[in-house]
Amino acid sequence: MHHIDIDLIEMTLDVMKYVIGRVSATEHQIGKPKKAEELKAAVGETVTAKGVGGEYAFDLWKKHLATTNVPVDHPRNLAFVPASPTKAAIMFDLITSASSIHGAYWMEGAGGIFCENEAMRWIVSLTGLPEGAFGVFTSGGTAANLSAIVTAREHWRENPEYKREKGLIITSIGAHSSIKAMAKVADVDIIMVDSEEHLTGDALKETIDTLTEHQRKCLFAVVATGGTTNAGIIDDLESIAQVCEEEKLWFHVDAAYGGGALVADSVRHLFNGIDKADSITIDPHKWMFSPYDCGAVIYKNMALAKNAHSQQGSYLEIFKDEGAHGFNPTDYQIQLTRRVRGLPLWFSLATHGTDRYKEAVERGLELAQIAAKLIENHPDLELVREPSLSCVLYRRKGWKPEDYTHWTYENHEKGFALVTPTKWKNGDTYETCSRFCFINPDTTERDIEMILKSMV
Ligand SMILES: *Cc1c(COP(=O)(O)O)cnc(C)c1O
């Protein structure tokens, strides 16, 4: 008989009880942040030489800390890009933790990586990329974008002529902030086409035509967006793909937020041309109902990613042995040790089937249309633009920027909703407006009505 650790069993039961409460609750509070000093005063010293004990620490968590987080899956959390992990995925996130799998190499993580790859095959099938295309799960869109651009840059630098050049990429101001951040990390220059409306091949070509000879030489990639984070706008991927082909440029599509909508028949045509991408970013932790954190980077040509990212080290050679043959996720993105973070997604897909994913994404799209109608029929409200994907930008007539901020804080303070303002570029000026982004299929029309009604 193994020794049975009663404390461990009790702690496990406590944790499971908490988890069951969390996933089965129908109403959650939108948590409110507190200052670090306030939290410190409430919980006191917790990291001590002898420890304070699991039960005590867990109580502190429940009493003072859990409530200062905003659950991203709250049905009235429509700020930024919310999330809504399925209960099946959350449960398997616990299994992922409990299984202690090193997800870098097949040799150690075969079963986990196999499941990840089954989920990945489905994601890749949504893109329409040709045979041979595949991907890996990353910590998120930022890491996926960085991995893709480093791959592109390394490929470009295979030409000795460019070995010592600093590369240049073109994107638009609608691109996510992580594209600029990533350009900094990879030390490449970036030119942003100055329109938040969808980028076209023509606009791209015009921008290329303004480049100096040296800039043109250094230009190696274009980043288009498949659903801008601010407004859900999908660039004209087909015409951009054509320009990239003519100009011999790497074509990256950042669909971190919008990629989930590839499954939705009603909007799939908006992504036409994505099948010509060299690389694509999709965040399952946004619109594929995975828990944090789970991004994905997909490549048309996996060998190029491997050239760029495969790490060498004498202690790593064993993993590359014939005996350890299999798919090694570390070879295709910037991270070595990694959680098999695609595993919860796999379990959720296997549990529910892909049709349920289609329905859940369509519901998010439908909620945006419902919100638009409610706004149009409201005397004090106006759409700033028609909804794109599940993003709705709208104004409260007569409100100044500080009114939106005030309203946001008030709703958050009341534990009622989290809806944050944004800015929309109109000609040369930026207008502050309100923004919804729908992910959670359990958000109701009533939730939207209540939020709009609070804009008095
Ligand atoms: C959210 C987002 C990102 C960043 O993804 P993280 O998972 O937060 O790192 C990048 N691009 C777009 C278009 C996004 O919406």
CSV table of C-alpha atoms and ligand atoms in Angstrom, one decimal:
chain,number,residue,atom,x,y,z
A,1,MET,CA,0.0,0.0,0.0
A,2,HIS,CA,1.2,3.5,-0.8
A,3,HIS,CA,1.0,5.9,2.0
A,4,ILE,CA,-2.2,7.9,1.7
A,5,ASP,CA,-1.7,11.6,2.4
A,6,ILE,CA,-4.9,12.8,3.9
A,7,ASP,CA,-3.9,16.5,3.6
A,8,LEU,CA,-3.3,16.1,-0.1
A,9,ILE,CA,-6.6,14.4,-0.6
A,10,GLU,CA,-8.3,17.2,1.3
A,11,MET,CA,-6.6,19.9,-0.6
A,12,THR,CA,-7.5,18.2,-3.9
A,13,LEU,CA,-11.2,18.0,-2.8
A,14,ASP,CA,-11.1,21.7,-1.8
A,15,VAL,CA,-9.6,22.6,-5.1
A,16,MET,CA,-12.2,20.5,-7.0
A,17,LYS,CA,-15.0,22.1,-5.0
A,18,TYR,CA,-13.8,25.5,-5.9
A,19,VAL,CA,-13.4,24.6,-9.6
A,20,ILE,CA,-16.9,23.1,-9.7
A,21,GLY,CA,-18.3,26.2,-8.1
A,22,ARG,CA,-16.5,28.4,-10.6
A,23,VAL,CA,-17.6,26.5,-13.7
A,24,SER,CA,-21.1,25.8,-12.7
A,25,ALA,CA,-22.0,29.3,-11.4
A,26,THR,CA,-24.5,31.2,-13.6
A,27,GLU,CA,-23.8,34.6,-12.2
A,28,HIS,CA,-20.3,36.0,-11.5
A,29,GLN,CA,-19.3,39.3,-10.1
A,30,ILE,CA,-17.0,41.4,-12.3
A,31,GLY,CA,-14.1,41.7,-10.0
A,32,LYS,CA,-12.6,45.1,-9.1
A,33,PRO,CA,-8.9,45.7,-8.8
A,34,LYS,CA,-7.5,46.9,-5.5
A,35,LYS,CA,-4.2,48.6,-4.8
A,36,ALA,CA,-1.3,46.3,-4.0
A,37,GLU,CA,-1.0,48.0,-0.5
A,38,GLU,CA,-4.6,47.2,0.2
A,39,LEU,CA,-4.1,43.6,-0.8
A,40,LYS,CA,-1.0,43.3,1.3
A,41,ALA,CA,-2.8,44.8,4.3
A,42,ALA,CA,-5.6,42.2,3.9
A,43,VAL,CA,-3.4,39.1,3.5
A,44,GLY,CA,-0.2,39.9,5.4
A,45,GLU,CA,2.9,37.9,4.9
A,46,THR,CA,2.3,34.7,2.9
A,47,VAL,CA,5.7,33.7,1.8
A,48,THR,CA,7.5,32.7,4.9
A,49,ALA,CA,10.2,30.3,6.1
A,50,LYS,CA,7.7,27.8,7.4
A,51,GLY,CA,4.8,28.6,5.0
A,52,VAL,CA,1.3,29.6,6.1
A,53,GLY,CA,-0.3,26.4,5.1
A,54,GLY,CA,-2.4,25.5,2.0
A,55,GLU,CA,-5.8,25.8,3.7
A,56,TYR,CA,-5.0,29.3,5.1
A,57,ALA,CA,-3.5,30.5,1.8
A,58,PHE,CA,-6.5,29.2,-0.2
A,59,ASP,CA,-8.8,31.0,2.2
A,60,LEU,CA,-6.9,34.2,1.5
A,61,TRP,CA,-7.2,33.6,-2.2
A,62,LYS,CA,-11.0,33.1,-1.9
A,63,LYS,CA,-11.6,36.0,0.5
A,64,HIS,CA,-9.3,38.7,-0.7
A,65,LEU,CA,-7.7,38.0,-4.0
A,66,ALA,CA,-10.1,36.1,-6.4
A,67,THR,CA,-12.6,39.0,-6.3
A,68,THR,CA,-10.0,41.5,-7.6
A,69,ASN,CA,-9.7,39.7,-10.9
A,70,VAL,CA,-12.1,40.3,-13.8
A,71,PRO,CA,-13.3,36.9,-15.1
A,72,VAL,CA,-12.8,37.3,-18.8
A,73,ASP,CA,-15.7,35.0,-19.5
A,74,HIS,CA,-18.3,37.2,-17.7
A,75,PRO,CA,-21.2,37.6,-20.2
A,76,ARG,CA,-21.1,41.4,-19.7
A,77,ASN,CA,-17.3,41.6,-20.1
A,78,LEU,CA,-17.2,43.0,-23.6
A,79,ALA,CA,-13.9,44.9,-23.3
A,80,PHE,CA,-10.7,44.4,-25.3
A,81,VAL,CA,-11.0,40.8,-26.6
A,82,PRO,CA,-12.7,38.8,-23.9
A,83,ALA,CA,-12.6,35.0,-23.8
A,84,SER,CA,-14.9,32.2,-22.9
A,85,PRO,CA,-13.2,28.9,-22.4
A,86,THR,CA,-15.4,25.9,-22.5
A,87,LYS,CA,-15.9,23.9,-19.3
A,88,ALA,CA,-14.4,20.9,-21.1
A,89,ALA,CA,-11.3,22.9,-21.9
A,90,ILE,CA,-11.0,24.2,-18.4
A,91,MET,CA,-11.2,20.7,-17.0
A,92,PHE,CA,-8.5,19.5,-19.3
A,93,ASP,CA,-6.4,22.4,-18.4
A,94,LEU,CA,-6.3,20.9,-14.9
A,95,ILE,CA,-5.4,17.5,-16.4
A,96,THR,CA,-2.6,19.3,-18.4
A,97,SER,CA,-1.2,20.7,-15.2
A,98,ALA,CA,-1.6,17.4,-13.3
A,99,SER,CA,0.2,15.4,-16.1
A,100,SER,CA,3.5,17.4,-15.9
A,101,ILE,CA,4.2,17.1,-19.6
A,102,HIS,CA,7.3,18.7,-21.2
A,103,GLY,CA,5.8,19.8,-24.5
A,104,ALA,CA,9.0,20.7,-26.4
A,105,TYR,CA,9.9,17.3,-27.7
A,106,TRP,CA,8.0,14.2,-28.9
A,107,MET,CA,10.3,12.0,-26.9
A,108,GLU,CA,8.8,13.3,-23.7
A,109,GLY,CA,5.4,14.5,-24.7
A,110,ALA,CA,4.2,12.2,-27.5
A,111,GLY,CA,0.6,11.7,-26.3
A,112,GLY,CA,0.1,15.4,-25.4
A,113,ILE,CA,1.7,16.6,-28.6
A,114,PHE,CA,-0.3,14.1,-30.7
A,115,CYS,CA,-3.5,15.6,-29.2
A,116,GLU,CA,-2.3,19.1,-29.9
A,117,ASN,CA,-1.6,18.2,-33.5
A,118,GLU,CA,-5.1,16.7,-33.9
A,119,ALA,CA,-6.5,20.1,-32.8
A,120,MET,CA,-3.9,21.9,-35.0
A,121,ARG,CA,-4.9,19.9,-38.1
A,122,TRP,CA,-8.5,21.2,-37.7
A,123,ILE,CA,-7.3,24.8,-37.3
A,124,VAL,CA,-5.0,24.5,-40.4
A,125,SER,CA,-7.9,23.0,-42.4
A,126,LEU,CA,-9.9,26.2,-41.7
A,127,THR,CA,-7.3,28.3,-43.4
A,128,GLY,CA,-7.3,26.4,-46.7
A,129,LEU,CA,-3.5,26.3,-46.8
A,130,PRO,CA,-2.0,23.7,-49.1
A,131,GLU,CA,-0.8,20.2,-48.0
A,132,GLY,CA,2.3,20.5,-45.9
A,133,ALA,CA,1.2,23.5,-44.0
A,134,PHE,CA,1.1,23.1,-40.2
A,135,GLY,CA,1.6,24.9,-37.0
A,136,VAL,CA,2.4,24.9,-33.3
A,137,PHE,CA,0.7,26.3,-30.2
A,138,THR,CA,2.4,29.3,-28.6
A,139,SER,CA,1.8,31.4,-25.5
A,140,GLY,CA,-0.3,33.8,-27.6
A,141,GLY,CA,-0.6,36.0,-30.6
A,142,THR,CA,2.5,38.1,-29.7
A,143,ALA,CA,4.8,35.0,-29.6
A,144,ALA,CA,3.1,33.7,-32.7
A,145,ASN,CA,3.7,36.9,-34.7
A,146,LEU,CA,7.3,37.1,-33.4
A,147,SER,CA,8.0,33.5,-34.4
A,148,ALA,CA,6.5,34.0,-37.9
A,149,ILE,CA,8.4,37.2,-38.6
A,150,VAL,CA,11.7,35.8,-37.3
A,151,THR,CA,11.1,32.9,-39.7
A,152,ALA,CA,10.5,35.3,-42.6
A,153,ARG,CA,13.5,37.4,-41.8
A,154,GLU,CA,15.8,34.4,-41.4
A,155,HIS,CA,14.6,33.1,-44.8
A,156,TRP,CA,15.2,36.5,-46.4
A,157,ARG,CA,18.7,36.6,-45.0
A,158,GLU,CA,19.6,33.3,-46.5
A,159,ASN,CA,20.4,35.5,-49.5
A,160,PRO,CA,24.0,36.7,-48.7
A,161,GLU,CA,23.2,40.1,-50.2
A,162,TYR,CA,20.9,40.8,-47.2
A,163,LYS,CA,23.0,39.1,-44.5
A,164,ARG,CA,24.0,42.4,-42.9
A,165,GLU,CA,20.8,44.4,-43.7
A,166,LYS,CA,18.2,45.4,-41.2
A,167,GLY,CA,14.9,44.2,-42.6
A,168,LEU,CA,11.7,46.2,-43.2
A,169,ILE,CA,8.1,45.1,-42.9
A,170,ILE,CA,4.9,46.9,-44.0
A,171,THR,CA,1.6,46.8,-42.1
A,172,SER,CA,-1.2,49.2,-41.4
A,173,ILE,CA,-2.2,51.2,-38.4
A,174,GLY,CA,-5.1,48.8,-37.9
A,175,ALA,CA,-2.5,46.1,-36.9
A,176,HIS,CA,-2.2,45.0,-33.3
A,177,SER,CA,0.3,46.8,-31.0
A,178,SER,CA,2.2,43.5,-30.8
A,179,ILE,CA,3.3,43.9,-34.4
A,180,LYS,CA,5.3,47.1,-33.5
A,181,ALA,CA,6.5,45.4,-30.3
A,182,MET,CA,7.6,42.4,-32.3
A,183,ALA,CA,9.4,44.5,-34.8
A,184,LYS,CA,11.4,46.0,-32.0
A,185,VAL,CA,12.3,42.6,-30.6
A,186,ALA,CA,13.3,41.3,-34.0
A,187,ASP,CA,15.0,44.6,-34.8
A,188,VAL,CA,13.3,45.2,-38.1
A,189,ASP,CA,11.9,48.5,-39.3
A,190,ILE,CA,8.2,48.9,-39.8
A,191,ILE,CA,6.1,51.1,-42.1
A,192,MET,CA,2.4,51.6,-41.2
A,193,VAL,CA,-0.1,52.3,-43.9
A,194,ASP,CA,-2.1,55.2,-42.4
A,195,SER,CA,-5.6,53.8,-42.6
A,196,GLU,CA,-7.6,51.8,-40.1
A,197,GLU,CA,-10.0,50.7,-42.8
A,198,HIS,CA,-9.1,47.5,-44.5
A,199,LEU,CA,-5.7,47.4,-46.2
A,200,THR,CA,-5.9,46.7,-50.0
A,201,GLY,CA,-3.3,45.4,-52.4
A,202,ASP,CA,-3.5,48.8,-54.2
A,203,ALA,CA,-2.7,50.7,-51.0
A,204,LEU,CA,0.1,48.3,-50.3
A,205,LYS,CA,1.5,48.7,-53.8
A,206,GLU,CA,1.4,52.5,-53.5
A,207,THR,CA,3.3,52.3,-50.3
A,208,ILE,CA,5.9,50.0,-51.8
A,209,ASP,CA,6.3,52.5,-54.7
A,210,THR,CA,7.2,55.3,-52.3
A,211,LEU,CA,10.1,53.3,-50.8
A,212,THR,CA,13.7,54.3,-51.6
A,213,GLU,CA,15.8,51.8,-53.4
A,214,HIS,CA,17.5,50.7,-50.2
A,215,GLN,CA,14.2,50.4,-48.4
A,216,ARG,CA,12.8,48.3,-51.2
A,217,LYS,CA,15.8,46.0,-50.9
A,218,CYS,CA,15.2,45.6,-47.2
A,219,LEU,CA,11.5,45.0,-47.4
A,220,PHE,CA,10.9,41.3,-46.8
A,221,ALA,CA,7.4,40.9,-45.3
A,222,VAL,CA,3.9,42.3,-45.2
A,223,VAL,CA,1.6,41.8,-42.1
A,224,ALA,CA,-2.1,41.9,-42.9
A,225,THR,CA,-4.7,41.6,-40.2
A,226,GLY,CA,-7.5,39.1,-40.3
A,227,GLY,CA,-9.8,40.9,-38.0
A,228,THR,CA,-8.4,44.1,-36.4
A,229,THR,CA,-8.5,44.1,-32.6
A,230,ASN,CA,-10.1,47.5,-32.5
A,231,ALA,CA,-12.8,47.1,-35.1
A,232,GLY,CA,-12.8,43.6,-36.4
A,233,ILE,CA,-11.8,44.7,-39.9
A,234,ILE,CA,-10.3,42.1,-42.3
A,235,ASP,CA,-7.8,43.4,-44.8
A,236,ASP,CA,-8.3,42.5,-48.4
A,237,LEU,CA,-6.2,39.4,-48.2
A,238,GLU,CA,-6.6,38.3,-51.8
A,239,SER,CA,-5.2,41.4,-53.3
A,240,ILE,CA,-2.5,41.7,-50.7
A,241,ALA,CA,-1.5,38.1,-51.4
A,242,GLN,CA,-1.1,39.0,-55.1
A,243,VAL,CA,1.1,42.0,-54.4
A,244,CYS,CA,3.3,39.8,-52.1
A,245,GLU,CA,3.6,37.2,-54.7
A,246,GLU,CA,4.6,39.7,-57.4
A,247,GLU,CA,7.0,41.5,-55.1
A,248,LYS,CA,8.4,38.3,-53.6
A,249,LEU,CA,7.4,39.2,-50.0
A,250,TRP,CA,6.5,37.0,-47.1
A,251,PHE,CA,2.8,37.3,-46.5
A,252,HIS,CA,1.8,37.1,-42.8
A,253,VAL,CA,-1.8,37.2,-41.7
A,254,ASP,CA,-2.4,38.2,-38.1
A,255,ALA,CA,-5.8,36.6,-37.3
A,256,ALA,CA,-5.2,36.3,-33.5
A,257,TYR,CA,-8.6,37.6,-32.8
A,258,GLY,CA,-10.5,37.0,-36.0
A,259,GLY,CA,-9.1,33.6,-36.9
A,260,GLY,CA,-11.9,31.8,-34.9
A,261,ALA,CA,-14.3,33.2,-37.4
A,262,LEU,CA,-12.8,31.1,-40.2
A,263,VAL,CA,-15.2,28.4,-39.0
A,264,ALA,CA,-18.3,30.6,-39.5
A,265,ASP,CA,-19.9,30.1,-42.9
A,266,SER,CA,-21.5,33.5,-42.8
A,267,VAL,CA,-18.2,35.4,-42.8
A,268,ARG,CA,-15.6,32.9,-44.2
A,269,HIS,CA,-15.6,34.6,-47.6
A,270,LEU,CA,-14.2,37.8,-45.9
A,271,PHE,CA,-11.0,35.8,-45.4
A,272,ASN,CA,-10.5,34.8,-49.0
A,273,GLY,CA,-6.8,34.9,-49.8
A,274,ILE,CA,-5.7,33.6,-46.4
A,275,ASP,CA,-4.9,30.3,-48.1
A,276,LYS,CA,-2.0,32.1,-49.8
A,277,ALA,CA,-0.3,33.2,-46.6
A,278,ASP,CA,3.2,32.2,-45.7
A,279,SER,CA,2.3,32.3,-42.0
A,280,ILE,CA,-0.8,32.9,-40.0
A,281,THR,CA,-1.4,33.7,-36.3
A,282,ILE,CA,-4.6,32.5,-34.6
A,283,ASP,CA,-5.3,32.7,-30.9
A,284,PRO,CA,-7.4,29.8,-29.6
A,285,HIS,CA,-7.6,31.7,-26.3
A,286,LYS,CA,-9.6,34.3,-28.0
A,287,TRP,CA,-12.3,32.9,-30.3
A,288,MET,CA,-11.7,29.2,-30.0
A,289,PHE,CA,-12.8,29.0,-26.4
A,290,SER,CA,-9.5,27.8,-24.9
A,291,PRO,CA,-8.2,28.9,-21.5
A,292,TYR,CA,-5.2,31.2,-21.3
A,293,ASP,CA,-2.8,30.9,-22.7
A,294,CYS,CA,-3.0,29.4,-26.1
A,295,GLY,CA,-2.0,31.0,-29.4
A,296,ALA,CA,-1.0,29.3,-32.6
A,297,VAL,CA,1.4,30.0,-35.4
A,298,ILE,CA,0.9,28.3,-38.8
A,299,TYR,CA,3.3,28.1,-41.6
A,300,LYS,CA,2.9,27.2,-45.3
A,301,ASN,CA,6.5,25.8,-45.2
A,302,MET,CA,7.4,24.2,-41.9
A,303,ALA,CA,11.0,23.6,-43.0
A,304,LEU,CA,11.6,27.4,-43.0
A,305,ALA,CA,10.3,27.7,-39.4
A,306,LYS,CA,12.6,24.9,-38.4
A,307,ASN,CA,15.6,26.6,-40.0
A,308,ALA,CA,14.9,29.7,-38.0
A,309,HIS,CA,13.9,28.2,-34.6
A,310,SER,CA,15.4,24.8,-34.0
A,311,GLN,CA,17.7,25.1,-31.0
A,312,GLN,CA,21.1,23.3,-30.9
A,313,GLY,CA,22.8,22.2,-27.7
A,314,SER,CA,24.8,19.1,-26.7
A,315,TYR,CA,22.2,18.3,-24.0
A,316,LEU,CA,19.4,18.5,-26.6
A,317,GLU,CA,20.8,16.1,-29.2
A,318,ILE,CA,19.2,13.1,-27.7
A,319,PHE,CA,15.8,14.6,-28.6
A,320,LYS,CA,16.7,14.7,-32.2
A,321,ASP,CA,17.8,11.1,-32.4
A,322,GLU,CA,16.1,8.7,-34.7
A,323,GLY,CA,14.8,6.8,-31.6
A,324,ALA,CA,12.9,9.9,-30.6
A,325,HIS,CA,11.4,10.5,-33.9
A,326,GLY,CA,8.3,12.6,-34.0
A,327,PHE,CA,7.1,16.2,-34.1
A,328,ASN,CA,9.0,18.6,-31.9
A,329,PRO,CA,7.0,21.8,-31.3
A,330,THR,CA,10.0,23.7,-30.0
A,331,ASP,CA,11.5,23.6,-33.5
A,332,TYR,CA,8.9,26.0,-34.9
A,333,GLN,CA,8.6,28.9,-32.5
A,334,ILE,CA,10.7,30.8,-30.0
A,335,GLN,CA,10.1,28.8,-26.9
A,336,LEU,CA,11.9,25.7,-25.6
A,337,THR,CA,10.2,24.3,-22.5
A,338,ARG,CA,6.5,24.6,-23.1
A,339,ARG,CA,3.2,23.5,-21.6
A,340,VAL,CA,1.1,21.4,-24.0
A,341,ARG,CA,-1.3,24.2,-24.1
A,342,GLY,CA,-3.2,22.9,-27.1
A,343,LEU,CA,-4.3,19.9,-25.1
A,344,PRO,CA,-7.4,21.6,-23.4
A,345,LEU,CA,-8.5,22.7,-26.9
A,346,TRP,CA,-8.2,19.1,-28.2
A,347,PHE,CA,-10.3,17.8,-25.4
A,348,SER,CA,-12.9,20.4,-25.9
A,349,LEU,CA,-13.1,19.8,-29.7
A,350,ALA,CA,-13.3,16.1,-29.1
A,351,THR,CA,-16.0,16.6,-26.5
A,352,HIS,CA,-18.2,19.0,-28.4
A,353,GLY,CA,-17.4,18.5,-32.1
A,354,THR,CA,-16.5,21.2,-34.5
A,355,ASP,CA,-20.2,22.0,-35.3
A,356,ARG,CA,-20.6,23.4,-31.8
A,357,TYR,CA,-17.6,25.7,-32.4
A,358,LYS,CA,-19.3,27.0,-35.6
A,359,GLU,CA,-22.5,27.7,-33.7
A,360,ALA,CA,-20.7,29.4,-30.9
A,361,VAL,CA,-18.8,31.7,-33.2
A,362,GLU,CA,-21.9,32.5,-35.3
A,363,ARG,CA,-23.6,33.5,-32.1
A,364,GLY,CA,-20.9,36.0,-31.4
A,365,LEU,CA,-21.4,37.4,-34.9
A,366,GLU,CA,-25.1,37.5,-34.4
A,367,LEU,CA,-24.8,39.3,-31.0
A,368,ALA,CA,-22.9,42.1,-32.9
A,369,GLN,CA,-25.8,42.5,-35.3
A,370,ILE,CA,-28.3,42.5,-32.5
A,371,ALA,CA,-26.3,45.2,-30.7
A,372,ALA,CA,-26.1,47.2,-33.9
A,373,LYS,CA,-29.9,47.1,-34.2
A,374,LEU,CA,-30.5,48.1,-30.6
A,375,ILE,CA,-28.1,51.0,-31.1
A,376,GLU,CA,-29.7,52.2,-34.3
A,377,ASN,CA,-33.1,52.2,-32.7
A,378,HIS,CA,-31.9,54.2,-29.7
A,379,PRO,CA,-32.5,57.9,-29.9
A,380,ASP,CA,-29.2,58.8,-28.1
A,381,LEU,CA,-26.9,56.3,-29.7
A,382,GLU,CA,-25.3,56.0,-33.2
A,383,LEU,CA,-23.0,53.4,-34.8
A,384,VAL,CA,-19.6,54.8,-35.6
A,385,ARG,CA,-19.4,52.1,-38.4
A,386,GLU,CA,-21.2,48.9,-39.3
A,387,PRO,CA,-20.1,46.0,-37.1
A,388,SER,CA,-17.2,43.9,-38.4
A,389,LEU,CA,-16.9,40.4,-37.1
A,390,SER,CA,-18.0,40.7,-33.5
A,391,CYS,CA,-16.8,44.3,-32.9
A,392,VAL,CA,-19.3,47.2,-32.6
A,393,LEU,CA,-18.1,50.8,-32.3
A,394,TYR,CA,-20.8,53.3,-31.3
A,395,ARG,CA,-21.2,56.7,-29.8
A,396,ARG,CA,-23.4,58.2,-27.2
A,397,LYS,CA,-24.5,61.5,-28.7
A,398,GLY,CA,-23.1,64.5,-26.9
A,399,TRP,CA,-20.6,62.5,-24.8
A,400,LYS,CA,-17.0,63.7,-24.3
A,401,PRO,CA,-14.1,61.3,-23.8
A,402,GLU,CA,-14.3,61.7,-20.0
A,403,ASP,CA,-18.0,60.7,-20.1
A,404,TYR,CA,-17.1,57.3,-21.6
A,405,THR,CA,-14.3,56.8,-19.0
A,406,HIS,CA,-16.6,57.7,-16.2
A,407,TRP,CA,-19.3,55.4,-17.4
A,408,THR,CA,-16.8,52.5,-17.7
A,409,TYR,CA,-15.6,52.9,-14.2
A,410,GLU,CA,-19.1,53.3,-12.8
A,411,ASN,CA,-20.2,50.0,-14.4
A,412,HIS,CA,-17.1,48.2,-13.3
A,413,GLU,CA,-17.4,49.6,-9.7
A,414,LYS,CA,-21.0,48.4,-9.5
A,415,GLY,CA,-19.8,44.9,-10.6
A,416,PHE,CA,-22.2,45.2,-13.5
A,417,ALA,CA,-20.2,45.2,-16.7
A,418,LEU,CA,-16.9,45.9,-18.2
A,419,VAL,CA,-17.1,47.9,-21.5
A,420,THR,CA,-14.2,50.1,-22.3
A,421,PRO,CA,-13.9,53.1,-24.7
A,422,THR,CA,-11.7,53.1,-27.7
A,423,LYS,CA,-10.7,55.6,-30.4
A,424,TRP,CA,-11.6,55.5,-34.0
A,425,LYS,CA,-9.6,57.4,-36.6
A,426,ASN,CA,-11.9,59.6,-38.7
A,427,GLY,CA,-9.9,61.4,-41.3
A,428,ASP,CA,-7.2,63.2,-39.3
A,429,THR,CA,-8.9,63.2,-36.0
A,430,TYR,CA,-9.5,60.4,-33.4
A,431,GLU,CA,-13.0,60.1,-32.0
A,432,THR,CA,-13.5,58.5,-28.6
A,433,CYS,CA,-16.4,56.0,-28.7
A,434,SER,CA,-17.6,52.9,-27.0
A,435,ARG,CA,-16.8,49.4,-28.2
A,436,PHE,CA,-18.3,45.9,-27.8
A,437,CYS,CA,-16.4,42.8,-28.6
A,438,PHE,CA,-18.5,39.6,-28.4
A,439,ILE,CA,-16.9,36.2,-27.8
A,440,ASN,CA,-19.0,34.6,-25.1
A,441,PRO,CA,-22.1,32.9,-26.7
A,442,ASP,CA,-23.9,33.1,-23.4
A,443,THR,CA,-24.1,36.9,-23.5
A,444,THR,CA,-27.8,37.7,-24.0
A,445,GLU,CA,-29.7,40.4,-25.8
A,446,ARG,CA,-30.9,41.5,-22.3
A,447,ASP,CA,-27.3,42.0,-21.3
A,448,ILE,CA,-26.7,44.3,-24.2
A,449,GLU,CA,-30.0,46.2,-23.5
A,450,MET,CA,-29.0,46.7,-19.9
A,451,ILE,CA,-25.6,48.0,-20.8
A,452,LEU,CA,-27.0,50.4,-23.4
A,453,LYS,CA,-29.7,51.6,-20.9
A,454,SER,CA,-26.9,52.5,-18.5
A,455,MET,CA,-25.6,55.2,-20.9
A,456,VAL,CA,-27.8,58.0,-19.6
B,1,LIG,C1,-4.8,39.9,-29.3
B,1,LIG,C2,-4.1,40.1,-30.5
B,1,LIG,C3,-2.7,39.9,-30.6
B,1,LIG,C4,-1.9,39.6,-29.4
B,1,LIG,O1,-2.1,38.3,-28.9
B,1,LIG,P1,-1.7,37.9,-27.4
B,1,LIG,O2,-2.3,36.5,-27.4
B,1,LIG,O3,-2.4,38.9,-26.5
B,1,LIG,O4,-0.3,37.9,-27.3
B,1,LIG,C5,-2.1,40.1,-31.8
B,1,LIG,N1,-2.8,40.4,-32.9
B,1,LIG,C6,-4.1,40.6,-32.9
B,1,LIG,C7,-4.8,41.0,-34.1
B,1,LIG,C8,-4.8,40.5,-31.7
B,1,LIG,O5,-6.1,40.7,-31.6
